[in-house]
mmCIF file of C-alpha atoms in Angstrom:
data_model
loop_
_atom_site.group_PDB
_atom_site.id
_atom_site.type_symbol
_atom_site.label_atom_id
_atom_site.label_comp_id
_atom_site.label_asym_id
_atom_site.label_seq_id
_atom_site.Cartn_x
_atom_site.Cartn_y
_atom_site.Cartn_z
ATOM 1 C CA UNK J 1 -50.464 46.920 -25.383
ATOM 2 C CA UNK J 2 -52.819 43.977 -25.136
ATOM 3 C CA UNK J 3 -53.243 42.637 -21.657
ATOM 4 C CA UNK J 4 -52.642 38.922 -21.113
ATOM 5 C CA UNK J 5 -55.799 36.988 -20.412
ATOM 6 C CA UNK J 6 -56.042 34.912 -17.301
ATOM 7 C CA UNK J 7 -56.354 31.816 -19.520
ATOM 8 C CA UNK J 8 -53.169 32.746 -21.402
ATOM 9 C CA UNK J 9 -51.260 33.257 -18.215
ATOM 10 C CA UNK J 10 -52.382 29.885 -16.903
ATOM 11 C CA UNK J 11 -51.527 28.102 -20.141
ATOM 12 C CA UNK J 12 -48.160 29.815 -20.320
ATOM 13 C CA UNK J 13 -47.434 28.992 -16.718
ATOM 14 C CA UNK J 14 -48.434 25.386 -17.285
ATOM 15 C CA UNK J 15 -46.120 25.106 -20.278
ATOM 16 C CA UNK J 16 -43.259 26.652 -18.363
ATOM 17 C CA UNK J 17 -43.960 24.337 -15.459
ATOM 18 C CA UNK J 18 -43.966 21.323 -17.761
ATOM 19 C CA UNK J 19 -40.652 22.422 -19.263
ATOM 20 C CA UNK J 20 -39.115 22.897 -15.834
ATOM 21 C CA UNK J 21 -40.418 19.508 -14.709
ATOM 22 C CA UNK J 22 -38.928 17.855 -17.772
ATOM 23 C CA UNK J 23 -35.605 19.600 -17.158
ATOM 24 C CA UNK J 24 -35.462 18.616 -13.514
ATOM 25 C CA UNK J 25 -36.485 15.066 -14.363
ATOM 26 C CA UNK J 26 -33.406 14.809 -16.598
ATOM 27 C CA UNK J 27 -31.048 16.378 -14.047
ATOM 28 C CA UNK J 28 -29.820 13.942 -11.386
ATOM 29 C CA UNK J 29 -30.379 15.045 -7.828
ATOM 30 C CA UNK J 30 -27.246 15.425 -5.678
ATOM 31 C CA UNK J 31 -28.190 12.338 -3.662
ATOM 32 C CA UNK J 32 -28.561 10.316 -6.874
ATOM 33 C CA UNK J 33 -25.141 11.483 -8.056
ATOM 34 C CA UNK J 34 -23.660 10.409 -4.724
ATOM 35 C CA UNK J 35 -25.313 7.013 -4.974
ATOM 36 C CA UNK J 36 -23.913 6.542 -8.494
ATOM 37 C CA UNK J 37 -20.430 7.493 -7.300
ATOM 38 C CA UNK J 38 -20.645 5.022 -4.433
ATOM 39 C CA UNK J 39 -21.752 2.279 -6.807
ATOM 40 C CA UNK J 40 -18.738 3.081 -8.996
ATOM 41 C CA UNK J 41 -16.449 2.544 -6.005
ATOM 42 C CA UNK J 42 -17.881 -0.912 -5.489
ATOM 43 C CA UNK J 43 -17.915 -1.969 -9.133
ATOM 44 C CA UNK J 44 -14.513 -0.611 -10.186
ATOM 45 C CA UNK J 45 -12.006 -3.249 -11.287
ATOM 46 C CA UNK J 46 -8.261 -3.331 -11.907
ATOM 47 C CA UNK J 47 -7.020 -5.582 -14.755
ATOM 48 C CA UNK J 48 -5.347 -8.724 -13.438
ATOM 49 C CA UNK J 49 -3.287 -9.838 -16.430
ATOM 50 C CA UNK J 50 -0.394 -7.773 -17.716
ATOM 51 C CA UNK J 51 3.358 -7.211 -17.809
ATOM 52 C CA UNK J 52 3.483 -6.353 -14.107
ATOM 53 C CA UNK J 53 1.406 -7.596 -11.220
ATOM 54 C CA UNK J 54 -1.331 -5.223 -10.138
ATOM 55 C CA UNK J 55 -1.168 -3.752 -6.647
ATOM 56 C CA UNK J 56 2.207 -2.048 -7.018
ATOM 57 C CA UNK J 57 1.799 0.825 -9.473
ATOM 58 C CA UNK J 58 -1.944 0.761 -8.709
ATOM 59 C CA UNK J 59 -3.240 3.744 -6.750
ATOM 60 C CA UNK J 60 -3.303 2.462 -3.138
ATOM 61 C CA UNK J 61 -6.664 1.167 -1.994
ATOM 62 C CA UNK J 62 -8.205 1.915 1.390
ATOM 63 C CA UNK J 63 -7.717 -1.542 2.931
ATOM 64 C CA UNK J 64 -5.005 -4.174 2.631
ATOM 65 C CA UNK J 65 -4.122 -7.514 4.174
ATOM 66 C CA UNK J 66 -0.686 -9.105 3.944
ATOM 67 C CA UNK J 67 -0.509 -12.826 4.667
ATOM 68 C CA UNK J 68 2.741 -14.802 4.736
ATOM 69 C CA UNK J 69 2.780 -18.575 4.381
ATOM 70 C CA UNK J 70 5.396 -21.261 5.014
ATOM 71 C CA UNK J 71 5.744 -24.131 2.554
ATOM 72 C CA UNK J 72 4.982 -27.596 3.862
ATOM 73 C CA UNK J 73 7.991 -29.899 4.087
ATOM 74 C CA UNK J 74 6.714 -32.122 1.273
ATOM 75 C CA UNK J 75 5.895 -29.255 -1.115
ATOM 76 C CA UNK J 76 8.052 -29.782 -4.201
ATOM 77 C CA UNK J 77 8.240 -27.765 -7.418
ATOM 78 C CA UNK J 78 5.245 -29.558 -8.948
ATOM 79 C CA UNK J 79 3.091 -28.878 -5.880
ATOM 80 C CA UNK J 80 4.147 -25.231 -5.864
ATOM 81 C CA UNK J 81 3.330 -24.940 -9.561
ATOM 82 C CA UNK J 82 -0.161 -26.339 -9.030
ATOM 83 C CA UNK J 83 -0.757 -23.991 -6.100
ATOM 84 C CA UNK J 84 0.336 -20.942 -8.093
ATOM 85 C CA UNK J 85 -1.833 -21.950 -11.039
ATOM 86 C CA UNK J 86 -4.942 -22.170 -8.875
ATOM 87 C CA UNK J 87 -4.075 -18.997 -6.940
ATOM 88 C CA UNK J 88 -3.733 -17.188 -10.268
ATOM 89 C CA UNK J 89 -7.089 -18.499 -11.458
ATOM 90 C CA UNK J 90 -8.756 -17.510 -8.179
ATOM 91 C CA UNK J 91 -7.230 -14.033 -8.228
ATOM 92 C CA UNK J 92 -8.105 -13.422 -11.888
ATOM 93 C CA UNK J 93 -11.751 -14.155 -11.094
ATOM 94 C CA UNK J 94 -12.045 -12.376 -7.753
ATOM 95 C CA UNK J 95 -10.437 -9.164 -8.991
ATOM 96 C CA UNK J 96 -13.061 -8.925 -11.736
ATOM 97 C CA UNK J 97 -16.017 -9.414 -9.399
ATOM 98 C CA UNK J 98 -16.546 -13.140 -9.979
ATOM 99 C CA UNK J 99 -16.395 -15.918 -7.435
ATOM 100 C CA UNK J 100 -13.385 -18.221 -7.419
ATOM 101 C CA UNK J 101 -13.888 -21.664 -8.951
ATOM 102 C CA UNK J 102 -14.544 -23.311 -5.574
ATOM 103 C CA UNK J 103 -16.056 -20.201 -3.961
ATOM 104 C CA UNK J 104 -18.621 -21.144 -1.325
ATOM 105 C CA UNK J 105 -19.669 -17.493 -0.878
ATOM 106 C CA UNK J 106 -19.681 -16.070 -4.421
ATOM 107 C CA UNK J 107 -22.112 -13.389 -3.239
ATOM 108 C CA UNK J 108 -19.186 -11.700 -1.491
ATOM 109 C CA UNK J 109 -17.195 -11.486 -4.717
ATOM 110 C CA UNK J 110 -19.597 -9.299 -6.696
ATOM 111 C CA UNK J 111 -18.193 -6.045 -5.256
ATOM 112 C CA UNK J 112 -14.554 -5.983 -6.416
ATOM 113 C CA UNK J 113 -13.910 -2.367 -5.319
ATOM 114 C CA UNK J 114 -10.541 -2.232 -7.164
ATOM 115 C CA UNK J 115 -9.434 -5.540 -5.649
ATOM 116 C CA UNK J 116 -5.849 -6.520 -6.429
ATOM 117 C CA UNK J 117 -3.967 -9.676 -5.501
ATOM 118 C CA UNK J 118 -0.165 -9.560 -5.571
ATOM 119 C CA UNK J 119 2.011 -12.624 -4.927
ATOM 120 C CA UNK J 120 5.537 -12.563 -3.521
ATOM 121 C CA UNK J 121 8.167 -15.284 -3.109
ATOM 122 C CA UNK J 122 10.601 -15.798 -0.251
ATOM 123 C CA UNK J 123 14.035 -17.369 -0.825
ATOM 124 C CA UNK J 124 12.922 -20.870 0.222
ATOM 125 C CA UNK J 125 10.221 -21.003 -2.450
ATOM 126 C CA UNK J 126 12.619 -19.863 -5.165
ATOM 127 C CA UNK J 127 15.202 -22.473 -4.103
ATOM 128 C CA UNK J 128 12.681 -25.314 -4.125
ATOM 129 C CA UNK J 129 11.516 -24.468 -7.608
ATOM 130 C CA UNK J 130 14.688 -23.406 -9.414
ATOM 131 C CA UNK J 131 17.654 -23.946 -7.103
ATOM 132 C CA UNK J 132 19.896 -21.602 -5.146
ATOM 133 C CA UNK J 133 21.308 -19.947 -8.270
ATOM 134 C CA UNK J 134 17.882 -18.459 -9.039
ATOM 135 C CA UNK J 135 17.695 -16.583 -5.725
ATOM 136 C CA UNK J 136 18.553 -12.872 -6.193
ATOM 137 C CA UNK J 137 21.418 -11.738 -3.971
ATOM 138 C CA UNK J 138 19.120 -9.324 -2.110
ATOM 139 C CA UNK J 139 16.431 -11.944 -1.387
ATOM 140 C CA UNK J 140 17.419 -12.658 2.212
ATOM 141 C CA UNK J 141 16.679 -11.290 5.691
ATOM 142 C CA UNK J 142 17.635 -7.649 6.090
ATOM 143 C CA UNK J 143 20.834 -6.763 7.960
ATOM 144 C CA UNK J 144 20.464 -6.408 11.719
ATOM 145 C CA UNK J 145 19.625 -2.825 12.676
ATOM 146 C CA UNK J 146 20.166 -1.427 16.155
ATOM 147 C CA UNK J 147 16.595 -0.184 16.492
ATOM 148 C CA UNK J 148 15.014 -3.546 15.619
ATOM 149 C CA UNK J 149 13.094 -5.592 18.174
ATOM 150 C CA UNK J 150 11.857 -8.208 15.740
ATOM 151 C CA UNK J 151 9.280 -10.780 16.782
ATOM 152 C CA UNK J 152 9.074 -14.148 15.022
ATOM 153 C CA UNK J 153 5.303 -13.845 14.659
ATOM 154 C CA UNK J 154 5.737 -10.908 12.239
ATOM 155 C CA UNK J 155 8.901 -11.999 10.432
ATOM 156 C CA UNK J 156 9.851 -13.978 7.321
ATOM 157 C CA UNK J 157 7.714 -16.137 5.071
ATOM 158 C CA UNK J 158 7.966 -18.254 1.915
ATOM 159 C CA UNK J 159 4.917 -16.896 0.080
ATOM 160 C CA UNK J 160 3.277 -13.481 0.363
ATOM 161 C CA UNK J 161 -0.360 -12.771 -0.434
ATOM 162 C CA UNK J 162 -0.919 -9.019 -0.720
ATOM 163 C CA UNK J 163 -4.655 -8.372 -1.054
ATOM 164 C CA UNK J 164 -6.057 -4.835 -1.260
ATOM 165 C CA UNK J 165 -9.376 -3.179 -2.140
ATOM 166 C CA UNK J 166 -11.558 -0.199 -1.297
ATOM 167 C CA UNK J 167 -13.940 -2.480 0.623
ATOM 168 C CA UNK J 168 -12.929 -4.444 3.702
ATOM 169 C CA UNK J 169 -15.440 -7.257 3.163
ATOM 170 C CA UNK J 170 -13.998 -7.790 -0.308
ATOM 171 C CA UNK J 171 -10.491 -8.064 1.138
ATOM 172 C CA UNK J 172 -11.546 -10.490 3.872
ATOM 173 C CA UNK J 173 -13.350 -12.760 1.427
ATOM 174 C CA UNK J 174 -10.485 -12.814 -1.068
ATOM 175 C CA UNK J 175 -7.896 -13.555 1.627
ATOM 176 C CA UNK J 176 -9.920 -16.476 2.950
ATOM 177 C CA UNK J 177 -10.421 -17.936 -0.519
ATOM 178 C CA UNK J 178 -6.707 -17.699 -1.328
ATOM 179 C CA UNK J 179 -5.650 -19.229 1.991
ATOM 180 C CA UNK J 180 -8.040 -22.134 1.389
ATOM 181 C CA UNK J 181 -6.508 -22.677 -2.030
ATOM 182 C CA UNK J 182 -2.949 -22.649 -0.677
ATOM 183 C CA UNK J 183 -3.414 -24.741 2.470
ATOM 184 C CA UNK J 184 -2.509 -28.102 0.917
ATOM 185 C CA UNK J 185 0.903 -26.682 0.020
ATOM 186 C CA UNK J 186 1.590 -23.906 2.549
ATOM 187 C CA UNK J 187 0.431 -22.926 6.029
ATOM 188 C CA UNK J 188 -0.152 -19.381 7.357
ATOM 189 C CA UNK J 189 2.795 -17.803 9.179
ATOM 190 C CA UNK J 190 1.466 -14.324 9.928
ATOM 191 C CA UNK J 191 -1.272 -11.994 8.802
ATOM 192 C CA UNK J 192 -1.323 -8.201 9.047
ATOM 193 C CA UNK J 193 -4.049 -5.793 7.983
ATOM 194 C CA UNK J 194 -3.812 -2.065 7.377
ATOM 195 C CA UNK J 195 -5.832 0.914 6.256
ATOM 196 C CA UNK J 196 -5.679 4.356 4.720
ATOM 197 C CA UNK J 197 -8.301 7.041 4.230
ATOM 198 C CA UNK J 198 -11.411 5.717 2.498
ATOM 199 C CA UNK J 199 -11.724 6.414 -1.204
ATOM 200 C CA UNK J 200 -13.435 9.741 -1.839
ATOM 201 C CA UNK J 201 -12.767 11.132 1.635
ATOM 202 C CA UNK J 202 -9.974 13.432 0.438
ATOM 203 C CA UNK J 203 -8.676 14.975 -2.767
ATOM 204 C CA UNK J 204 -7.059 12.502 -5.195
ATOM 205 C CA UNK J 205 -3.278 12.575 -4.946
ATOM 206 C CA UNK J 206 -3.234 13.595 -1.277
ATOM 207 C CA UNK J 207 -0.244 12.087 0.526
ATOM 208 C CA UNK J 208 -1.348 9.674 3.237
ATOM 209 C CA UNK J 209 -0.926 10.463 6.921
ATOM 210 C CA UNK J 210 0.293 7.964 9.486
ATOM 211 C CA UNK J 211 -1.150 7.659 12.990
ATOM 212 C CA UNK J 212 1.328 10.239 14.317
ATOM 213 C CA UNK J 213 -0.563 12.675 12.090
ATOM 214 C CA UNK J 214 2.443 13.116 9.821
ATOM 215 C CA UNK J 215 2.281 13.311 6.052
ATOM 216 C CA UNK J 216 3.961 10.031 5.067
ATOM 217 C CA UNK J 217 5.376 9.416 1.586
ATOM 218 C CA UNK J 218 6.169 12.861 0.167
ATOM 219 C CA UNK J 219 9.509 11.813 -1.337
ATOM 220 C CA UNK J 220 8.462 8.823 -3.388
ATOM 221 C CA UNK J 221 8.724 7.218 -6.784
ATOM 222 C CA UNK J 222 5.459 7.776 -8.619
ATOM 223 C CA UNK J 223 4.022 5.876 -11.587
ATOM 224 C CA UNK J 224 4.612 7.907 -14.718
ATOM 225 C CA UNK J 225 7.774 9.586 -13.423
ATOM 226 C CA UNK J 226 10.947 9.169 -15.493
ATOM 227 C CA UNK J 227 12.696 7.255 -12.697
ATOM 228 C CA UNK J 228 9.813 4.953 -11.788
ATOM 229 C CA UNK J 229 10.469 2.054 -14.158
ATOM 230 C CA UNK J 230 14.237 2.020 -13.596
ATOM 231 C CA UNK J 231 13.790 2.296 -9.833
ATOM 232 C CA UNK J 232 11.072 -0.326 -9.401
ATOM 233 C CA UNK J 233 11.032 -2.946 -12.164
ATOM 234 C CA UNK J 234 13.722 -5.597 -12.437
ATOM 235 C CA UNK J 235 15.429 -6.482 -15.717
ATOM 236 C CA UNK J 236 17.063 -9.655 -14.401
ATOM 237 C CA UNK J 237 16.250 -13.187 -15.559
ATOM 238 C CA UNK J 238 13.017 -14.757 -14.337
ATOM 239 C CA UNK J 239 12.238 -11.603 -12.330
ATOM 240 C CA UNK J 240 12.160 -9.273 -15.357
ATOM 241 C CA UNK J 241 9.051 -7.114 -14.990
ATOM 242 C CA UNK J 242 8.882 -7.901 -11.295
ATOM 243 C CA UNK J 243 10.332 -6.149 -8.273
ATOM 244 C CA UNK J 244 11.326 -6.599 -4.641
ATOM 245 C CA UNK J 245 9.217 -5.902 -1.572
ATOM 246 C CA UNK J 246 10.349 -4.998 1.934
ATOM 247 C CA UNK J 247 7.616 -5.188 4.548
ATOM 248 C CA UNK J 248 8.357 -3.764 7.993
ATOM 249 C CA UNK J 249 5.898 -3.711 10.881
ATOM 250 C CA UNK J 250 6.754 -0.553 12.820
ATOM 251 C CA UNK J 251 5.157 -0.130 16.218
ATOM 252 C CA UNK J 252 4.536 3.538 17.017
ATOM 253 C CA UNK J 253 4.516 4.877 20.565
ATOM 254 C CA UNK J 254 1.391 7.002 20.242
ATOM 255 C CA UNK J 255 1.216 7.624 23.980
ATOM 256 C CA UNK J 256 4.770 8.982 24.041
ATOM 257 C CA UNK J 257 4.114 11.026 20.905
ATOM 258 C CA UNK J 258 1.135 12.611 22.668
ATOM 259 C CA UNK J 259 3.546 14.182 25.157
ATOM 260 C CA UNK J 260 5.633 15.894 22.474
ATOM 261 C CA UNK J 261 4.670 19.469 21.575
ATOM 262 C CA UNK J 262 4.191 20.635 17.997
ATOM 263 C CA UNK J 263 7.656 22.235 17.567
ATOM 264 C CA UNK J 264 9.247 19.040 18.877
ATOM 265 C CA UNK J 265 7.279 16.945 16.427
ATOM 266 C CA UNK J 266 8.269 19.206 13.549
ATOM 267 C CA UNK J 267 11.944 19.061 14.546
ATOM 268 C CA UNK J 268 11.905 15.263 14.757
ATOM 269 C CA UNK J 269 10.469 14.968 11.276
ATOM 270 C CA UNK J 270 12.056 18.008 9.619
ATOM 271 C CA UNK J 271 8.627 18.926 8.268
ATOM 272 C CA UNK J 272 5.641 20.775 9.648
ATOM 273 C CA UNK J 273 3.019 18.325 10.778
ATOM 274 C CA UNK J 274 0.259 20.744 9.791
ATOM 275 C CA UNK J 275 0.928 20.705 6.043
ATOM 276 C CA UNK J 276 3.964 18.482 5.453
ATOM 277 C CA UNK J 277 6.156 21.335 4.221
ATOM 278 C CA UNK J 278 9.891 21.145 5.044
ATOM 279 C CA UNK J 279 10.888 23.538 7.818
ATOM 280 C CA UNK J 280 12.607 25.681 5.192
ATOM 281 C CA UNK J 281 9.646 25.740 2.791
ATOM 282 C CA UNK J 282 6.033 26.747 2.374
ATOM 283 C CA UNK J 283 4.521 23.733 0.635
ATOM 284 C CA UNK J 284 4.767 19.955 0.992
ATOM 285 C CA UNK J 285 6.778 19.343 -2.167
ATOM 286 C CA UNK J 286 9.221 22.245 -1.737
ATOM 287 C CA UNK J 287 12.847 21.135 -1.852
ATOM 288 C CA UNK J 288 14.323 21.127 1.692
ATOM 289 C CA UNK J 289 17.301 23.429 2.287
ATOM 290 C CA UNK J 290 19.587 21.455 4.587
ATOM 291 C CA UNK J 291 22.177 24.259 4.606
ATOM 292 C CA UNK J 292 19.809 26.925 5.981
ATOM 293 C CA UNK J 293 20.729 28.204 9.449
ATOM 294 C CA UNK J 294 18.451 29.641 12.091
ATOM 295 C CA UNK J 295 19.047 32.851 14.098
ATOM 296 C CA UNK J 296 21.134 30.989 16.707
ATOM 297 C CA UNK J 297 23.428 29.321 14.196
ATOM 298 C CA UNK J 298 21.787 25.887 14.188
ATOM 299 C CA UNK J 299 20.388 24.164 11.070
ATOM 300 C CA UNK J 300 16.719 24.951 10.505
ATOM 301 C CA UNK J 301 16.272 21.294 9.583
ATOM 302 C CA UNK J 302 18.171 19.396 12.300
ATOM 303 C CA UNK J 303 20.770 16.834 11.256
ATOM 304 C CA UNK J 304 18.963 14.276 13.412
ATOM 305 C CA UNK J 305 15.581 14.835 11.740
ATOM 306 C CA UNK J 306 13.964 12.033 9.793
ATOM 307 C CA UNK J 307 14.146 13.721 6.395
ATOM 308 C CA UNK J 308 17.793 14.729 6.889
ATOM 309 C CA UNK J 309 18.811 11.165 7.759
ATOM 310 C CA UNK J 310 16.760 9.629 4.939
ATOM 311 C CA UNK J 311 18.398 11.906 2.372
ATOM 312 C CA UNK J 312 21.362 10.390 0.540
ATOM 313 C CA UNK J 313 23.949 12.024 -1.697
ATOM 314 C CA UNK J 314 21.472 11.649 -4.560
ATOM 315 C CA UNK J 315 18.250 13.462 -3.600
ATOM 316 C CA UNK J 316 16.101 11.393 -5.956
ATOM 317 C CA UNK J 317 13.853 8.753 -4.356
ATOM 318 C CA UNK J 318 15.128 5.181 -4.653
ATOM 319 C CA UNK J 319 11.980 3.194 -3.879
ATOM 320 C CA UNK J 320 8.213 3.186 -4.091
ATOM 321 C CA UNK J 321 6.690 3.483 -0.637
ATOM 322 C CA UNK J 322 3.156 2.131 -0.345
ATOM 323 C CA UNK J 323 2.452 1.879 3.355
ATOM 324 C CA UNK J 324 -0.640 1.307 5.504
ATOM 325 C CA UNK J 325 -1.581 2.164 9.075
ATOM 326 C CA UNK J 326 -2.502 -0.569 11.519
ATOM 327 C CA UNK J 327 -4.367 -0.481 14.830
ATOM 328 C CA UNK J 328 -4.683 -3.818 16.621
ATOM 329 C CA UNK J 329 -6.149 -2.517 19.914
ATOM 330 C CA UNK J 330 -4.372 -4.126 22.892
ATOM 331 C CA UNK J 331 -3.224 -7.420 21.341
ATOM 332 C CA UNK J 332 0.415 -6.396 21.130
ATOM 333 C CA UNK J 333 0.358 -3.362 23.420
ATOM 334 C CA UNK J 334 3.044 -2.967 26.045
ATOM 335 C CA UNK J 335 2.447 -2.257 29.709
ATOM 336 C CA UNK J 336 0.616 1.022 30.174
ATOM 337 C CA UNK J 337 -0.217 1.449 26.479
ATOM 338 C CA UNK J 338 -3.827 1.570 25.339
ATOM 339 C CA UNK J 339 -3.198 0.337 21.803
ATOM 340 C CA UNK J 340 -0.816 -1.567 19.551
ATOM 341 C CA UNK J 341 -0.707 0.697 16.530
ATOM 342 C CA UNK J 342 1.755 1.700 13.887
ATOM 343 C CA UNK J 343 2.741 1.450 10.261
ATOM 344 C CA UNK J 344 2.995 -1.429 7.815
ATOM 345 C CA UNK J 345 5.878 0.061 5.853
ATOM 346 C CA UNK J 346 6.197 -1.290 2.327
ATOM 347 C CA UNK J 347 8.982 -0.435 -0.083
ATOM 348 C CA UNK J 348 9.252 -1.672 -3.656
ATOM 349 C CA UNK J 349 12.505 -1.331 -5.574
ATOM 350 C CA UNK J 350 14.563 -3.109 -8.197
ATOM 351 C CA UNK J 351 17.206 -4.141 -5.655
ATOM 352 C CA UNK J 352 16.758 -4.094 -1.861
ATOM 353 C CA UNK J 353 20.482 -3.628 -1.240
ATOM 354 C CA UNK J 354 20.494 -0.506 -3.402
ATOM 355 C CA UNK J 355 17.096 0.880 -2.425
ATOM 356 C CA UNK J 356 15.914 0.229 1.111
ATOM 357 C CA UNK J 357 19.071 -0.854 2.954
ATOM 358 C CA UNK J 358 21.213 2.316 2.517
ATOM 359 C CA UNK J 359 18.322 4.517 3.637
ATOM 360 C CA UNK J 360 17.611 2.351 6.672
ATOM 361 C CA UNK J 361 21.280 2.332 7.696
ATOM 362 C CA UNK J 362 21.265 6.133 7.834
ATOM 363 C CA UNK J 363 18.010 6.172 9.812
ATOM 364 C CA UNK J 364 19.385 3.551 12.183
ATOM 365 C CA UNK J 365 22.403 5.710 12.984
ATOM 366 C CA UNK J 366 20.764 8.974 14.045
ATOM 367 C CA UNK J 367 17.046 9.424 13.406
ATOM 368 C CA UNK J 368 15.334 11.183 16.318
ATOM 369 C CA UNK J 369 12.063 9.577 15.234
ATOM 370 C CA UNK J 370 13.507 6.251 16.444
ATOM 371 C CA UNK J 371 12.574 7.314 19.983
ATOM 372 C CA UNK J 372 8.911 6.727 19.121
ATOM 373 C CA UNK J 373 9.129 3.950 16.500
ATOM 374 C CA UNK J 374 10.234 0.323 16.837
ATOM 375 C CA UNK J 375 10.403 -2.215 13.986
ATOM 376 C CA UNK J 376 8.917 -5.472 15.318
ATOM 377 C CA UNK J 377 8.432 -7.346 12.040
ATOM 378 C CA UNK J 378 10.450 -7.679 8.855
ATOM 379 C CA UNK J 379 10.253 -9.651 5.616
ATOM 380 C CA UNK J 380 11.680 -9.496 2.105
ATOM 381 C CA UNK J 381 9.991 -10.965 -0.969
ATOM 382 C CA UNK J 382 10.603 -11.158 -4.688
ATOM 383 C CA UNK J 383 7.512 -10.008 -6.576
ATOM 384 C CA UNK J 384 7.438 -11.907 -9.886
ATOM 385 C CA UNK J 385 6.204 -10.218 -13.046
ATOM 386 C CA UNK J 386 2.615 -10.348 -14.168
ATOM 387 C CA UNK J 387 1.322 -12.992 -16.529
ATOM 388 C CA UNK J 388 -0.881 -13.277 -19.583
ATOM 389 C CA UNK J 389 -4.092 -15.275 -19.859
ATOM 390 C CA UNK J 390 -3.216 -18.955 -19.929
ATOM 391 C CA UNK J 391 -0.127 -18.384 -17.790
ATOM 392 C CA UNK J 392 0.243 -18.022 -14.036
ATOM 393 C CA UNK J 393 2.046 -15.767 -11.602
ATOM 394 C CA UNK J 394 5.555 -17.133 -11.187
ATOM 395 C CA UNK J 395 5.601 -19.120 -14.436
ATOM 396 C CA UNK J 396 8.898 -17.479 -15.430
ATOM 397 C CA UNK J 397 10.565 -19.266 -12.509
ATOM 398 C CA UNK J 398 9.749 -22.751 -13.817
#
């Protein structure tokens, strides 16, 4: 066997080294892959034009702001039309990473981060444009519930701007631009901002958690499910392809919740806080067994638990829940509380009276969770269908 010369070994090693260097040069480093992924988050866009408005069936973004406006007394149908046309133009640009036509800070628009803008109409706007006959029967304030302590500053509105993205600067810029566009026709009534986990911080498809630590939204209509279209999208008149939106600001007593032990929390919800599984199951999406009895003859899932009260005769979900947490430090905190925090509960359904209201009536009657939650804001909006290029959101109403 011929021994390798020193020169041959060096040349061979050099060639191998060159090959390895070339290979590693073509293989992205982990930090480069992370940087690329982060850039994707910022550059991702959601189409604006289409049959339905974006921001409903869209996978929820990390940040959202909801702004309600009241029409000025002199705002007639023509003024409302002009406002909606410009709002549509602004939104179609901003959501694609371009500054609005009169954008004074277009630099802030270049990171769309899945920005969506969704418009909603209150009953007054619909009446001014098309008369009382065009107002859906469900487009009105919700019935009075015993647990409500509604505050005017979080209630009602003629026009809803729902702005969401995976970047908070993007949301703030878009909201300001849209409010500037609308101010000749409508004035701000209230503004609420919420958040979820940041994109990429947990596995896709993970159910959100509220600030009680609970999994929130397990029983839900989901895009792609057989019941989604029939449960969410309207087939009626000018609203065909649109939906309804209920927005409830629910203050949560986090300090009181702190004093409740884990078994008490699980009993109040009817699910384990640790993994979201029903008390009769092993996994989050297991079907609850409301007939199961414990060793002492009591239901394993108490009749007063949240999931027992929310359950109707038909176990299928009746609405799309798309909620956000809020934490407004001490602005609205009560005596002795260190924070004003809670949930911006959003429900989308074809008909509010068939979707949200029956569920809320049952919760109002006997939901133990009511001891730690108080609705302080409430609004109902019609969400018109999407539009095509050349049209505008709400054009079916005119």
